[in-house]
Amino acid sequence: FYDGDQIKKLLSRSNGKGNVKGELTVRTKSGERMVCLFSFEQIEIQNNTYMLAAATNITQRKQMEENLKHLNNQQKLLANIAQLLNKSDNFDDIINVVLRLIGQHTNVSRVCIYENTLDELFTSNTYEWCNEGIASKKEAIQKASFEEMPSWKEIINSQGYLSSGNILELPDDIAVILKHFEIKSVLVYPLYIQNHLWGFVGFDDCFHNRVWLDDEINLLKTVTGNIANALERKQYLNQFKNSEMRLRLALDGAREGMWDWDLQKDEIYF
């Protein structure tokens, strides 16, 4: 038995005749954990009392239940993120909450957003969430030059994203930089706004050579798309506000006015 106290607690719940059922975790001969549904029954043989035990391996079923639970939680997470990003509250605060939510869900070391310069020659870490015990790299990655890591864009452009369970398997120009920040595994998706490479969203793992699961890749891809839509909407609203402000200043400066007549509703706006 993997946990001796576990079976003691189960047997203490017997009905007085030694009959009890419950789930217990055992260790196989190869050292792997196996979850079993046990049934214990007290029997008498020649005035001797024995405990007859039967076990059914339900490890696969438990794994399926855990996977379904995880996927259900991920769907709820994506719904919450979409709702948050549609709010008109402080954008920076919302982004920080989104990074925290996906970081806690995946238990990665860091979740970061990088913003490129307009000429796409440099990138900066503009938003970051760090797990407990993980140092920030935000201040260190400001105006990082793509000339120092040309393979970064090459991989992004050819594969659509960058994924590595072991950064030492990446080209040296990328591996040296990631190793400096004690990163062992990385997953990065590009962030496009109006067909322009605005930046990237990425996961760091500083503890393990992590094999990135499909649901983690799909999560980051979906969240990156949601963030791109929110950023594009923010840019549009800023442009609209700036255009409206310029129009108001022009009208005030010229001491002119503007009117609009809606013929269908017969309403006039001054």
Coordinates of C-alpha atoms in Angstrom, one line a residue:
F1 CA 0.0 0.0 0.0
Y2 CA 1.3 3.4 -1.0
D3 CA 0.0 5.0 2.2
G4 CA -0.4 2.8 5.3
D5 CA -2.7 5.2 7.1
Q6 CA -5.0 5.0 4.1
I7 CA -5.9 1.4 4.6
K8 CA -6.2 1.9 8.4
K9 CA -8.8 4.6 7.9
L10 CA -10.7 2.4 5.5
L11 CA -10.8 -0.6 7.7
S12 CA -11.9 1.5 10.7
R13 CA -15.1 2.3 8.8
S14 CA -16.1 -1.4 8.7
N15 CA -19.7 -2.4 9.7
G16 CA -18.5 -4.5 12.7
K17 CA -18.3 -7.7 10.6
G18 CA -15.1 -6.5 8.8
N19 CA -17.0 -5.7 5.6
V20 CA -15.9 -2.5 3.9
K21 CA -15.3 -1.1 0.4
G22 CA -13.2 1.8 -0.8
E23 CA -10.5 3.2 -3.1
L24 CA -6.8 2.6 -2.1
T25 CA -3.6 3.4 -3.9
V26 CA -1.0 0.6 -4.1
R27 CA 2.5 0.5 -5.4
T28 CA 3.2 -2.1 -8.1
K29 CA 6.4 -4.2 -8.3
S30 CA 7.8 -1.8 -10.9
G31 CA 7.2 1.1 -8.4
E32 CA 4.2 2.7 -10.3
R33 CA 1.1 3.8 -8.4
M34 CA -2.1 2.0 -9.1
V35 CA -5.6 3.0 -7.8
C36 CA -7.8 0.0 -6.9
L37 CA -11.3 -0.4 -5.7
F38 CA -10.9 -2.8 -2.7
S39 CA -13.5 -4.9 -1.1
F40 CA -12.7 -6.4 2.4
E41 CA -14.7 -9.2 4.0
Q42 CA -14.1 -11.0 7.3
I43 CA -14.4 -14.8 7.0
E44 CA -14.1 -17.7 9.4
I45 CA -12.1 -20.9 8.5
Q46 CA -11.8 -23.6 11.1
N47 CA -12.4 -21.1 13.9
N48 CA -9.7 -18.8 12.5
T49 CA -10.6 -15.3 11.3
Y50 CA -9.3 -14.0 8.0
M51 CA -9.7 -10.9 5.9
L52 CA -10.6 -11.7 2.3
A53 CA -9.6 -8.8 0.0
A54 CA -10.5 -8.3 -3.7
A55 CA -9.2 -5.4 -5.8
T56 CA -10.1 -4.0 -9.1
N57 CA -7.7 -1.8 -11.0
I58 CA -9.5 1.5 -11.7
T59 CA -6.3 3.6 -12.5
Q60 CA -7.4 4.3 -16.1
R61 CA -10.9 5.3 -15.0
K62 CA -9.5 7.7 -12.4
Q63 CA -7.1 9.2 -14.9
M64 CA -10.0 9.7 -17.3
E65 CA -12.0 11.4 -14.5
E66 CA -9.1 13.6 -13.7
N67 CA -8.6 14.5 -17.4
L68 CA -12.3 15.3 -17.8
K69 CA -12.2 17.4 -14.6
H70 CA -9.1 19.3 -15.9
L71 CA -10.6 19.9 -19.3
N72 CA -13.8 21.1 -17.7
N73 CA -11.9 23.5 -15.5
Q74 CA -10.0 24.7 -18.6
Q75 CA -13.2 25.5 -20.4
K76 CA -14.4 27.5 -17.4
L77 CA -11.1 29.3 -17.3
L78 CA -11.3 30.2 -21.0
A79 CA -14.8 31.5 -20.5
N80 CA -13.7 33.6 -17.6
I81 CA -10.8 35.0 -19.5
A82 CA -12.9 35.9 -22.5
Q83 CA -15.4 37.7 -20.2
L84 CA -12.5 39.6 -18.4
L85 CA -10.9 40.7 -21.7
N86 CA -14.3 42.1 -22.9
K87 CA -14.5 44.4 -20.0
S88 CA -13.8 48.1 -20.3
D89 CA -11.9 48.3 -17.0
N90 CA -8.2 49.0 -16.6
F91 CA -6.6 47.0 -19.3
D92 CA -3.3 46.4 -17.4
D93 CA -5.1 45.1 -14.3
I94 CA -7.1 42.7 -16.4
I95 CA -4.1 41.3 -18.3
N96 CA -2.3 40.7 -15.0
V97 CA -5.3 38.8 -13.7
V98 CA -5.5 36.7 -16.9
L99 CA -1.8 35.8 -16.6
R100 CA -2.3 34.8 -13.0
L101 CA -5.3 32.6 -13.8
I102 CA -3.6 30.6 -16.6
G103 CA -0.3 30.4 -14.6
Q104 CA -2.1 28.9 -11.6
H105 CA -4.1 26.5 -13.8
T106 CA -1.0 25.2 -15.6
N107 CA 1.4 25.6 -12.6
V108 CA 4.1 26.9 -14.8
S109 CA 7.0 29.1 -13.5
R110 CA 6.2 32.2 -15.5
V111 CA 3.6 33.6 -17.9
C112 CA 4.9 36.5 -19.9
I113 CA 3.8 38.9 -22.7
Y114 CA 6.4 40.4 -24.9
E115 CA 5.8 43.5 -27.0
N116 CA 7.8 44.2 -30.1
T117 CA 8.9 47.6 -31.4
L118 CA 7.1 48.8 -34.6
D119 CA 10.2 47.9 -36.7
E120 CA 10.1 44.4 -35.1
L121 CA 13.9 44.6 -34.3
F122 CA 13.5 44.5 -30.5
T123 CA 11.1 43.1 -27.9
S124 CA 10.4 43.8 -24.3
N125 CA 8.7 42.0 -21.4
T126 CA 5.7 44.2 -20.7
Y127 CA 3.5 41.8 -18.6
E128 CA 4.6 39.0 -16.3
W129 CA 3.2 36.6 -13.7
C130 CA 5.7 34.5 -11.6
N131 CA 4.9 31.5 -9.6
E132 CA 6.0 31.2 -5.9
G133 CA 9.8 31.2 -5.6
I134 CA 10.4 32.3 -9.2
A135 CA 12.4 35.5 -9.8
S136 CA 11.1 38.1 -12.3
K137 CA 12.9 38.6 -15.5
K138 CA 10.8 41.6 -16.6
E139 CA 13.4 44.3 -16.0
A140 CA 16.2 42.3 -17.6
I141 CA 14.3 41.8 -20.9
Q142 CA 13.8 45.3 -22.2
K143 CA 14.6 46.1 -25.8
A144 CA 16.1 42.7 -26.4
S145 CA 17.5 42.5 -29.9
F146 CA 16.3 39.8 -32.3
E147 CA 19.7 40.1 -34.0
E148 CA 21.1 38.3 -31.0
M149 CA 18.6 35.4 -31.4
P150 CA 17.8 35.2 -35.1
S151 CA 16.5 31.6 -34.7
W152 CA 13.6 32.8 -32.5
K153 CA 11.7 34.4 -35.4
E154 CA 12.8 31.7 -37.8
I155 CA 11.2 29.0 -35.7
I156 CA 8.0 31.0 -35.0
N157 CA 7.6 31.7 -38.8
S158 CA 8.2 28.1 -39.8
Q159 CA 6.3 26.3 -37.1
G160 CA 3.7 28.8 -36.0
Y161 CA 5.0 28.7 -32.4
L162 CA 8.0 27.7 -30.3
S163 CA 7.9 24.7 -28.0
S164 CA 10.7 22.9 -26.3
G165 CA 10.7 20.5 -23.3
N166 CA 14.5 20.9 -23.1
I167 CA 15.9 24.3 -24.0
L168 CA 19.4 22.7 -24.7
E169 CA 17.8 21.2 -27.8
L170 CA 17.1 24.7 -29.2
P171 CA 19.6 26.6 -31.3
D172 CA 22.5 28.0 -29.3
D173 CA 21.4 31.7 -29.8
I174 CA 18.1 30.9 -28.0
A175 CA 19.4 28.3 -25.5
V176 CA 22.1 30.7 -24.1
I177 CA 19.6 33.4 -23.3
L178 CA 17.0 31.0 -21.7
K179 CA 19.7 29.2 -19.7
H180 CA 20.7 32.6 -18.2
F181 CA 17.2 32.8 -16.7
E182 CA 17.4 29.1 -15.5
I183 CA 14.5 28.2 -17.9
K184 CA 14.4 24.4 -18.6
S185 CA 11.3 24.3 -20.9
V186 CA 9.5 27.0 -22.9
L187 CA 6.3 27.4 -24.9
V188 CA 5.7 30.6 -26.9
Y189 CA 2.9 31.7 -29.3
P190 CA 3.1 34.8 -31.6
L191 CA 0.7 37.6 -31.0
Y192 CA -0.5 39.2 -34.3
I193 CA -2.5 42.4 -34.5
Q194 CA -3.8 43.5 -37.9
N195 CA -1.3 41.1 -39.6
H196 CA 1.6 42.7 -37.6
L197 CA 3.8 40.7 -35.3
W198 CA 2.9 42.7 -32.1
G199 CA 4.7 40.3 -29.7
F200 CA 4.5 37.0 -28.0
V201 CA 2.8 35.2 -25.1
G202 CA 4.9 32.5 -23.4
F203 CA 5.2 29.9 -20.6
D204 CA 8.4 29.2 -18.7
D205 CA 9.2 26.1 -16.6
C206 CA 12.3 26.5 -14.4
F207 CA 12.0 23.2 -12.6
H208 CA 11.4 20.4 -15.1
N209 CA 12.1 19.4 -18.7
R210 CA 8.4 19.5 -19.3
V211 CA 6.6 17.8 -22.1
W212 CA 4.0 20.3 -23.1
L213 CA 0.6 18.6 -23.4
D214 CA -1.9 19.3 -26.2
D215 CA -4.4 21.0 -23.8
E216 CA -1.6 23.4 -22.5
I217 CA -0.6 24.2 -26.1
N218 CA -4.3 24.8 -27.1
L219 CA -4.8 26.9 -23.9
L220 CA -1.9 29.2 -24.7
K221 CA -3.0 29.4 -28.4
T222 CA -6.6 30.3 -27.5
V223 CA -5.6 32.8 -24.8
T224 CA -3.1 34.5 -27.2
G225 CA -5.9 35.0 -29.7
N226 CA -8.2 36.5 -27.0
I227 CA -5.4 38.9 -25.9
A228 CA -4.8 39.9 -29.5
N229 CA -8.5 40.7 -30.0
A230 CA -8.5 42.7 -26.7
L231 CA -5.3 44.6 -27.7
E232 CA -6.7 45.3 -31.2
R233 CA -10.0 46.6 -29.7
K234 CA -8.0 48.8 -27.3
Q235 CA -6.0 50.3 -30.2
Y236 CA -9.1 50.9 -32.2
L237 CA -10.8 52.7 -29.2
N238 CA -7.6 54.8 -28.6
Q239 CA -7.5 55.8 -32.3
F240 CA -11.2 56.7 -32.2
K241 CA -10.7 58.8 -29.1
N242 CA -7.8 60.5 -30.6
S243 CA -9.7 61.2 -33.8
E244 CA -12.6 62.6 -31.8
M245 CA -10.3 64.7 -29.8
R246 CA -8.6 66.1 -32.9
L247 CA -12.0 67.0 -34.4
R248 CA -13.1 68.8 -31.3
L249 CA -9.9 70.7 -31.1
A250 CA -10.2 71.7 -34.8
L251 CA -13.8 72.8 -34.4
D252 CA -13.0 74.8 -31.3
G253 CA -9.9 76.4 -32.8
A254 CA -11.8 77.4 -36.0
R255 CA -14.8 78.5 -34.0
E256 CA -16.9 76.2 -36.2
G257 CA -19.6 73.6 -35.5
M258 CA -20.9 70.3 -36.9
W259 CA -24.4 69.0 -37.4
D260 CA -25.9 65.7 -38.6
W261 CA -29.5 65.0 -39.7
D262 CA -30.8 61.4 -39.5
L263 CA -33.6 61.5 -42.2
Q264 CA -35.1 58.1 -41.1
K265 CA -35.4 59.1 -37.4
D266 CA -35.8 62.8 -38.1
E267 CA -33.2 63.5 -35.5
I268 CA -30.6 66.3 -35.7
Y269 CA -27.2 66.2 -33.8
F270 CA -25.4 69.4 -33.2

